Coordinates of C-alpha atoms in Angstrom, one line a residue:
Chain D
M1 CA 0.0 0.0 0.0
Q2 CA 2.8 2.4 0.8
S3 CA 4.7 1.7 -2.4
D4 CA 1.5 2.7 -4.2
A5 CA 2.1 6.2 -3.0
A6 CA 5.6 6.3 -4.5
Q7 CA 4.2 4.9 -7.8
L8 CA 1.4 7.4 -8.0
F9 CA 3.8 10.2 -7.3
Y10 CA 6.1 9.0 -10.1
E11 CA 3.2 8.8 -12.6
L12 CA 2.0 12.3 -11.8
Y13 CA 5.5 13.8 -11.7
D14 CA 6.1 12.3 -15.1
L15 CA 2.8 13.7 -16.4
Y16 CA 3.8 17.2 -15.3
A17 CA 7.3 16.8 -16.9
R18 CA 5.7 15.8 -20.2
Y19 CA 3.2 18.7 -20.0
T20 CA 6.1 21.1 -19.5
E21 CA 8.0 19.6 -22.3
A22 CA 5.1 20.1 -24.7
L23 CA 4.9 23.8 -23.7
D24 CA 8.6 24.5 -23.8
D25 CA 9.9 22.5 -26.7
G26 CA 6.6 22.1 -28.6
P27 CA 4.9 21.4 -30.9
L28 CA 2.1 23.2 -29.1
E29 CA -0.4 20.9 -30.8
R30 CA 0.5 18.3 -28.1
W31 CA -0.8 20.6 -25.4
P32 CA -4.6 19.8 -25.7
E33 CA -3.8 16.0 -25.4
F34 CA -3.2 16.5 -21.7
F35 CA -6.9 17.4 -21.1
T36 CA -10.1 15.5 -20.9
E37 CA -12.8 16.4 -23.4
Q38 CA -14.9 18.1 -20.8
C39 CA -12.4 20.3 -18.9
M40 CA -11.6 23.8 -17.6
Y41 CA -8.3 25.6 -18.1
Q42 CA -7.7 29.0 -16.5
I43 CA -4.9 31.5 -15.8
I44 CA -6.0 33.8 -13.0
P45 CA -4.3 36.5 -11.0
R46 CA -3.8 35.6 -7.3
D47 CA -5.7 38.6 -6.1
N48 CA -8.7 37.6 -8.1
Y49 CA -8.5 34.0 -6.9
D50 CA -8.2 35.1 -3.3
Q51 CA -11.2 37.4 -3.5
N52 CA -13.3 34.8 -5.5
L53 CA -13.4 37.1 -8.5
P54 CA -13.8 35.0 -11.6
V55 CA -11.8 37.2 -14.0
A56 CA -9.2 35.1 -15.7
I57 CA -6.6 36.3 -18.3
M58 CA -7.0 33.0 -20.2
R59 CA -10.0 30.7 -19.9
C60 CA -10.9 27.6 -21.9
E61 CA -14.0 25.6 -21.0
S62 CA -13.4 22.5 -23.0
R63 CA -10.7 20.7 -25.0
A64 CA -12.1 22.1 -28.2
M65 CA -11.5 25.7 -26.8
I66 CA -8.0 24.6 -25.9
E67 CA -7.4 23.4 -29.5
D68 CA -8.8 26.8 -30.8
R69 CA -6.2 28.5 -28.5
V70 CA -3.4 26.5 -30.2
T71 CA -4.6 27.7 -33.6
A72 CA -4.8 31.3 -32.4
V73 CA -1.2 31.2 -31.0
N74 CA 0.2 29.5 -34.1
E75 CA -1.7 31.4 -36.8
T76 CA -3.3 34.6 -35.6
M77 CA -1.4 36.3 -32.9
M78 CA 1.4 38.8 -33.3
Y79 CA 4.3 38.5 -30.9
E80 CA 8.0 38.8 -30.7
P81 CA 9.9 35.5 -31.0
R82 CA 10.9 34.2 -27.6
Y83 CA 11.8 31.0 -25.8
L84 CA 10.0 29.8 -22.6
R85 CA 11.3 27.4 -20.0
H86 CA 9.1 26.2 -17.1
H87 CA 10.1 24.9 -13.6
T88 CA 7.4 22.7 -12.0
T89 CA 8.3 22.0 -8.4
D90 CA 6.9 21.2 -4.9
I91 CA 4.3 18.8 -6.4
R92 CA 1.9 17.7 -3.8
I93 CA -0.8 15.0 -4.3
E94 CA -4.1 15.4 -2.5
D95 CA -7.0 13.1 -2.0
P96 CA -6.3 10.3 -4.4
I97 CA -9.5 8.3 -4.7
G98 CA -9.5 5.6 -7.4
S99 CA -9.0 7.3 -10.7
K100 CA -9.3 10.8 -9.5
V101 CA -6.7 13.0 -7.8
K102 CA -5.9 16.6 -6.9
V103 CA -2.4 18.0 -7.4
R104 CA -0.9 21.3 -6.3
A105 CA 2.5 22.5 -7.5
N106 CA 4.6 25.7 -7.8
F107 CA 5.6 26.9 -11.3
S108 CA 7.6 29.7 -12.9
V109 CA 8.2 30.5 -16.5
I110 CA 11.6 31.9 -17.7
E111 CA 11.4 34.0 -20.8
V112 CA 14.3 34.5 -23.2
L113 CA 14.1 37.2 -25.8
P114 CA 16.7 37.5 -28.5
D115 CA 19.8 39.4 -27.3
E116 CA 18.5 39.6 -23.7
L117 CA 19.3 37.7 -20.5
P118 CA 16.7 35.3 -19.2
R119 CA 14.1 36.7 -16.9
I120 CA 11.1 35.4 -15.0
L121 CA 7.9 36.1 -16.9
I122 CA 5.5 34.6 -14.4
A123 CA 5.4 32.5 -11.2
G124 CA 2.6 30.9 -9.2
R125 CA 0.9 27.7 -8.4
Y126 CA -1.1 25.0 -10.2
L127 CA -4.3 23.8 -8.5
D128 CA -5.4 20.9 -10.6
R129 CA -7.8 18.0 -10.7
L130 CA -6.9 14.9 -12.8
E131 CA -8.6 11.8 -13.9
R132 CA -7.1 8.5 -15.1
S133 CA -8.6 6.4 -17.9
G134 CA -7.3 3.0 -18.9
E135 CA -6.1 3.9 -22.4
V136 CA -4.6 7.3 -22.0
G137 CA -3.5 7.5 -18.3
W138 CA -3.8 10.7 -16.3
R139 CA -5.3 13.9 -17.9
F140 CA -6.4 17.3 -16.6
K141 CA -10.1 17.6 -15.8
E142 CA -9.3 21.1 -14.4
K143 CA -6.1 23.1 -14.5
L144 CA -6.1 26.4 -12.6
C145 CA -2.9 28.5 -12.9
V146 CA -2.9 31.1 -10.2
F147 CA -0.1 33.6 -10.8
D148 CA 1.4 35.9 -8.2
S149 CA 1.7 39.1 -10.2
V150 CA -0.6 42.0 -10.0
L151 CA 0.8 43.4 -13.2
V152 CA -0.4 41.3 -16.1
P153 CA 2.5 40.6 -18.4
N154 CA 1.4 41.5 -21.9
S155 CA 3.3 38.6 -23.2
I156 CA 1.0 35.9 -21.7
V157 CA 0.2 34.7 -25.2
F158 CA 1.3 31.2 -24.6
P159 CA -0.3 28.7 -22.1
V160 CA 1.3 28.1 -18.7
Chain A
M1 CA 14.5 -2.9 0.4
Q2 CA 15.0 -1.0 -2.7
S3 CA 11.4 0.2 -3.0
D4 CA 11.8 1.6 0.6
A5 CA 14.2 4.2 -0.9
A6 CA 11.5 5.3 -3.4
Q7 CA 8.9 5.4 -0.6
L8 CA 11.2 7.4 1.7
F9 CA 12.0 9.9 -1.1
Y10 CA 8.3 10.4 -1.7
E11 CA 7.6 11.0 1.9
L12 CA 10.3 13.6 2.2
Y13 CA 9.6 15.3 -1.2
D14 CA 6.0 15.6 0.0
L15 CA 7.1 17.2 3.3
Y16 CA 9.1 19.8 1.5
A17 CA 6.2 20.5 -0.9
R18 CA 3.9 21.1 2.1
Y19 CA 6.5 23.2 3.9
T20 CA 6.8 25.4 0.7
E21 CA 3.0 25.7 0.4
A22 CA 2.7 26.9 4.0
L23 CA 5.3 29.7 3.3
D24 CA 4.0 30.7 -0.1
D25 CA 0.2 30.4 0.3
G26 CA -0.1 30.6 4.1
P27 CA -1.3 31.0 6.7
L28 CA 2.1 31.4 8.2
E29 CA 0.8 29.9 11.4
R30 CA 1.3 26.5 9.8
W31 CA 5.1 27.0 9.5
P32 CA 6.0 26.1 13.1
E33 CA 4.2 22.7 12.8
F34 CA 7.0 21.5 10.6
F35 CA 9.5 21.6 13.4
T36 CA 10.1 19.5 16.5
E37 CA 9.8 21.2 19.9
Q38 CA 13.6 21.2 20.4
C39 CA 15.0 22.5 17.1
M40 CA 17.2 25.0 15.3
Y41 CA 16.3 27.2 12.4
Q42 CA 18.8 29.5 10.7
I43 CA 19.2 31.6 7.6
I44 CA 22.9 32.2 7.1
P45 CA 25.0 33.7 4.3
R46 CA 27.2 31.3 2.4
D47 CA 30.4 33.1 3.2
N48 CA 29.7 32.9 6.9
Y49 CA 28.8 29.2 6.6
D50 CA 32.0 28.4 4.7
Q51 CA 34.2 30.2 7.2
N52 CA 32.4 28.7 10.2
L53 CA 31.2 32.1 11.3
P54 CA 28.0 31.8 13.3
V55 CA 26.3 35.0 12.3
A56 CA 22.9 34.3 10.9
I57 CA 20.3 36.8 9.6
M58 CA 17.5 34.8 11.2
R59 CA 18.0 32.3 14.1
C60 CA 15.3 30.4 16.1
E61 CA 16.6 28.0 18.7
S62 CA 13.2 26.3 19.5
R63 CA 9.7 25.9 18.1
A64 CA 8.6 28.5 20.6
M65 CA 11.0 31.0 19.0
I66 CA 9.6 30.1 15.6
E67 CA 6.1 30.8 16.9
D68 CA 7.3 34.1 18.1
R69 CA 8.7 34.8 14.7
V70 CA 5.3 34.2 13.2
T71 CA 3.7 36.7 15.6
A72 CA 6.4 39.2 14.7
V73 CA 5.8 38.9 11.0
N74 CA 2.1 39.1 11.3
E75 CA 1.7 41.8 13.9
T76 CA 4.8 43.8 14.4
M77 CA 6.8 44.3 11.3
M78 CA 6.4 46.9 8.6
Y79 CA 6.9 45.8 5.1
E80 CA 5.6 46.4 1.7
P81 CA 3.0 43.8 0.5
R82 CA 4.5 41.2 -1.7
Y83 CA 4.1 37.6 -2.9
L84 CA 6.7 35.0 -2.5
R85 CA 7.1 31.7 -4.5
H86 CA 9.6 29.0 -3.7
H87 CA 11.3 26.4 -5.8
T88 CA 12.7 23.4 -3.9
T89 CA 14.7 21.1 -6.2
D90 CA 17.6 18.7 -6.3
I91 CA 16.5 17.0 -3.1
R92 CA 19.0 14.5 -1.8
I93 CA 18.6 12.1 1.1
E94 CA 21.6 11.3 3.2
D95 CA 22.2 8.8 5.9
P96 CA 18.7 7.5 6.6
I97 CA 18.9 5.6 9.9
G98 CA 15.7 4.5 11.4
S99 CA 13.6 7.6 12.2
K100 CA 16.4 10.1 11.4
V101 CA 17.6 11.4 8.1
K102 CA 19.6 14.3 6.6
V103 CA 18.3 16.1 3.5
R104 CA 20.0 18.6 1.2
A105 CA 18.2 20.6 -1.4
N106 CA 18.5 23.7 -3.6
F107 CA 16.0 26.5 -3.1
S108 CA 15.2 29.9 -4.6
V109 CA 12.5 32.4 -3.7
I110 CA 10.8 34.6 -6.3
E111 CA 9.4 37.9 -5.0
V112 CA 6.6 39.7 -6.7
L113 CA 5.9 43.3 -5.7
P114 CA 2.9 45.1 -6.9
D115 CA 3.4 46.5 -10.4
E116 CA 6.8 44.9 -10.9
L117 CA 7.9 41.8 -12.7
P118 CA 8.9 38.8 -10.6
R119 CA 12.5 38.7 -9.5
I120 CA 14.7 36.3 -7.5
L121 CA 15.0 37.4 -3.9
I122 CA 17.3 34.7 -2.7
A123 CA 18.8 31.4 -3.7
G124 CA 20.8 28.8 -1.8
R125 CA 20.6 25.3 -0.3
Y126 CA 18.9 23.7 2.6
L127 CA 21.0 21.5 4.9
D128 CA 18.5 19.8 7.2
R129 CA 18.1 17.1 9.8
L130 CA 14.7 15.5 10.2
E131 CA 13.1 13.1 12.6
R132 CA 10.0 11.0 12.3
S133 CA 7.6 10.3 15.1
G134 CA 4.7 7.9 14.8
E135 CA 1.9 10.5 15.1
V136 CA 3.1 13.4 13.1
G137 CA 5.5 12.0 10.6
W138 CA 8.7 13.8 9.5
R139 CA 9.6 17.1 11.1
F140 CA 12.7 19.3 11.1
K141 CA 15.1 18.9 14.0
E142 CA 17.5 21.4 12.3
K143 CA 16.9 23.5 9.2
L144 CA 19.9 25.5 7.9
C145 CA 19.2 27.8 4.9
V146 CA 22.5 28.8 3.4
F147 CA 21.9 31.5 0.9
D148 CA 24.4 32.5 -1.8
S149 CA 24.2 36.3 -1.7
V150 CA 26.8 38.5 -0.1
L151 CA 24.3 41.4 -0.2
V152 CA 21.6 40.7 2.4
P153 CA 18.3 41.5 0.9
N154 CA 16.5 43.9 3.3
S155 CA 13.2 42.1 2.6
I156 CA 14.2 38.9 4.3
V157 CA 11.3 39.4 6.7
F158 CA 9.7 36.1 5.9
P159 CA 11.2 32.7 6.6
V160 CA 12.7 30.6 3.8
Chain V
M1 CA 7.1 -4.2 -12.3
Q2 CA 5.3 -0.9 -11.7
S3 CA 7.3 -0.1 -8.5
D4 CA 10.4 -0.6 -10.6
A5 CA 9.5 2.6 -12.4
A6 CA 9.3 4.5 -9.1
Q7 CA 12.6 3.0 -8.0
L8 CA 14.4 3.9 -11.3
F9 CA 13.0 7.4 -11.0
Y10 CA 14.4 7.8 -7.5
E11 CA 17.8 6.6 -8.6
L12 CA 18.0 9.0 -11.5
Y13 CA 16.5 12.0 -9.5
D14 CA 19.1 11.3 -6.9
L15 CA 21.9 11.3 -9.5
Y16 CA 20.9 14.6 -10.9
A17 CA 20.7 16.1 -7.3
R18 CA 24.3 14.9 -6.6
Y19 CA 25.5 16.2 -10.0
T20 CA 24.0 19.6 -9.2
E21 CA 25.5 19.6 -5.7
A22 CA 29.0 19.0 -7.2
L23 CA 28.6 22.0 -9.5
D24 CA 27.0 24.4 -7.0
D25 CA 28.9 23.5 -3.8
G26 CA 32.0 21.9 -5.2
P27 CA 34.7 20.8 -5.3
L28 CA 34.5 20.9 -9.0
E29 CA 36.9 17.9 -9.1
R30 CA 33.8 15.7 -8.4
W31 CA 32.2 16.7 -11.7
P32 CA 34.1 14.2 -14.0
E33 CA 33.1 11.3 -11.8
F34 CA 29.6 11.6 -13.2
F35 CA 30.7 10.6 -16.7
T36 CA 31.8 7.3 -18.3
E37 CA 35.3 7.1 -19.7
Q38 CA 34.0 7.4 -23.3
C39 CA 31.5 10.2 -23.3
M40 CA 30.3 13.4 -24.8
Y41 CA 29.5 16.6 -22.9
Q42 CA 28.2 19.7 -24.8
I43 CA 26.6 23.1 -24.1
I44 CA 24.9 24.2 -27.2
P45 CA 22.6 27.1 -28.1
R46 CA 19.0 26.1 -28.9
D47 CA 19.1 27.7 -32.3
N48 CA 22.1 25.6 -33.3
Y49 CA 20.6 22.5 -31.9
D50 CA 17.3 23.1 -33.8
Q51 CA 19.1 23.7 -37.1
N52 CA 21.5 20.8 -36.6
L53 CA 24.5 23.1 -36.4
P54 CA 27.2 21.4 -34.4
V55 CA 28.7 24.6 -32.9
A56 CA 28.8 24.2 -29.1
I57 CA 30.1 26.8 -26.6
M58 CA 31.7 24.0 -24.6
R59 CA 32.5 20.5 -25.9
C60 CA 34.3 17.6 -24.2
E61 CA 34.6 14.4 -26.1
S62 CA 35.9 12.2 -23.2
R63 CA 36.2 12.1 -19.4
A64 CA 39.9 13.1 -19.9
M65 CA 38.8 16.3 -21.6
I66 CA 36.3 16.9 -18.8
E67 CA 39.1 16.6 -16.3
D68 CA 41.2 19.1 -18.3
R69 CA 38.2 21.4 -18.2
V70 CA 38.3 21.3 -14.4
T71 CA 41.9 22.1 -14.4
A72 CA 41.3 25.0 -16.7
V73 CA 38.5 26.4 -14.6
N74 CA 40.5 26.1 -11.4
E75 CA 44.0 27.2 -12.5
T76 CA 43.9 29.1 -15.8
M77 CA 40.9 31.2 -16.3
M78 CA 40.2 34.7 -15.1
Y79 CA 36.8 35.5 -13.9
E80 CA 35.1 37.5 -11.2
P81 CA 34.1 35.4 -8.2
R82 CA 30.5 34.3 -8.2
Y83 CA 28.1 31.7 -6.8
L84 CA 26.0 29.5 -9.0
R85 CA 22.8 27.7 -8.0
H86 CA 21.0 25.2 -10.3
H87 CA 17.4 24.1 -10.5
T88 CA 16.9 20.7 -12.2
T89 CA 13.2 20.0 -12.7
D90 CA 10.7 18.2 -14.9
I91 CA 12.9 15.1 -15.1
R92 CA 11.5 12.6 -17.6
I93 CA 12.8 9.1 -18.1
E94 CA 12.7 7.7 -21.7
D95 CA 13.3 4.2 -23.0
P96 CA 14.8 2.4 -20.1
I97 CA 16.3 -0.8 -21.4
G98 CA 18.4 -2.8 -19.0
S99 CA 21.4 -0.7 -18.0
K100 CA 20.7 2.2 -20.4
V101 CA 18.3 5.1 -20.2
K102 CA 17.6 8.5 -21.7
V103 CA 16.7 11.4 -19.5
R104 CA 15.3 14.8 -20.3
A105 CA 15.0 17.6 -17.8
N106 CA 14.7 21.4 -17.5
F107 CA 17.5 23.4 -15.9
S108 CA 18.3 27.0 -14.9
V109 CA 21.4 28.5 -13.3
I110 CA 21.1 31.4 -10.9
E111 CA 24.2 33.5 -10.7
V112 CA 25.0 35.6 -7.6
L113 CA 27.8 38.2 -8.0
P114 CA 29.1 40.1 -4.9
D115 CA 26.8 43.1 -4.0
E116 CA 24.2 42.2 -6.7
L117 CA 20.8 40.5 -6.5
P118 CA 20.6 37.0 -7.9
R119 CA 19.8 36.7 -11.6
I120 CA 19.3 33.9 -14.1
L121 CA 22.4 33.2 -16.0
I122 CA 21.1 30.5 -18.3
A123 CA 18.1 28.2 -18.8
G124 CA 17.4 25.3 -21.0
R125 CA 17.1 21.5 -21.1
Y126 CA 19.3 18.5 -20.6
L127 CA 19.1 15.7 -23.2
D128 CA 21.1 12.9 -21.7
R129 CA 22.0 9.3 -22.2
L130 CA 23.1 7.3 -19.1
E131 CA 24.5 3.9 -18.4
R132 CA 24.6 1.9 -15.2
S133 CA 27.5 -0.3 -14.2
G134 CA 27.4 -2.6 -11.1
E135 CA 30.1 -0.8 -9.1
V136 CA 29.4 2.9 -9.7
G137 CA 25.7 3.1 -10.6
W138 CA 24.4 5.5 -13.2
R139 CA 26.8 7.8 -15.1
F140 CA 26.5 10.0 -18.2
K141 CA 27.4 8.6 -21.5
E142 CA 26.2 11.7 -23.2
K143 CA 25.1 15.0 -21.7
L144 CA 23.7 17.7 -24.0
C145 CA 22.9 21.0 -22.4
V146 CA 20.7 22.9 -24.8
F147 CA 20.3 26.5 -23.6
D148 CA 17.6 28.9 -24.7
S149 CA 19.6 32.1 -25.1
V150 CA 20.7 33.6 -28.4
L151 CA 23.0 35.8 -26.5
V152 CA 25.9 33.8 -25.1
P153 CA 26.6 34.8 -21.6
N154 CA 30.3 35.6 -21.4
S155 CA 30.4 34.1 -17.9
I156 CA 29.8 30.5 -19.1
V157 CA 33.1 29.5 -17.7
F158 CA 31.7 26.8 -15.4
P159 CA 29.9 23.6 -16.6
V160 CA 26.1 23.4 -16.4

């Protein structure tokens, strides 16, 4: 029973590592695959989250909307080229019950623009709910990215 | 016997994640719960540590002093509002013997002030000794936060 | 079989933590011990890696060359004193077959100069191949450090 905890931790740590890899190294088309069909993805400022204000700077209410977001990033939006690099740390598993689990983790995103030194674009925590199905393993049912800034970086074009 | 190592790693990784969560997301009152009654908590510059100089910028010699520190942060001190976000990485377990273990890890703290971009406040390593008791699990007997800066950030009001 | 995955993850996570410790806390003489005799170590910009250009900013084609690099850092080069602190995160194990495995991870290096605040020197990903031998455990057969900057920091004197 105890080694189940270590095994579950490894499965979820690995999922977050693969999620991060899809965002940092692409292609971004892999990003929607980490979500269930019915899902919720949000990036929300900490102040809004703490005060129960619903205003998010990015909100997708299904995997179809997440796929639309990928299209928008790849085809529509104008932005300066840049590289992003995530750190996902302090991953904590909550309430594992059968094929459902909650996960909390800290994240930061380092942004590298051409001819500039790396800088931290955004930092915060993930508050996620995941489900496991037999064929595809763990996927996000809900992913809530609560970031610590008051100032909204205008370069939050890409998902976190 | 081998899977015991993976299980112990998970237990300690989880402890550090919960410790980080208490500091970053609060309430800070949860911080003292991670320590044994008799304990030592210090934040010390790397140069002092390397030269065996005892001067720490924060030093608590018991859990009672850690609790006093929480009161001081919450009620007494003046500081600009800010958000903090830790990364705890490269966690290494040393010398596990029964209910005692040493742990070494890298940490950094990202600080977010209103209307500013995130920046790194402090970075360094934890050099910790922990003990496990049946009821409460692992707790810190000694937590030594050796930070790499020579310059002491004047905003080290909060624990690390 | 499943708990083998958790055990392998712990072994490799621990190796990366010890590797990081050797670089950050020294002595640097411990760095070559993490490599097999026949090995390849490279630090390469992301643009070059993506375009299959072989130009690396640091390249060692054997452990003997890695040992020479240690000597060069310690005895020959001129550089301002500084502290470095790594974060290794999002570690992902690929294709474990017997005593061979591939590992991918994100890294960043925080640099602290005297009288300055910490800043991110470099960020990127490790793309590594490792081998295990009975006596010494896991070691790097190939370590490829792909960093995200276009600008090459002139302080990349130390290994990553």
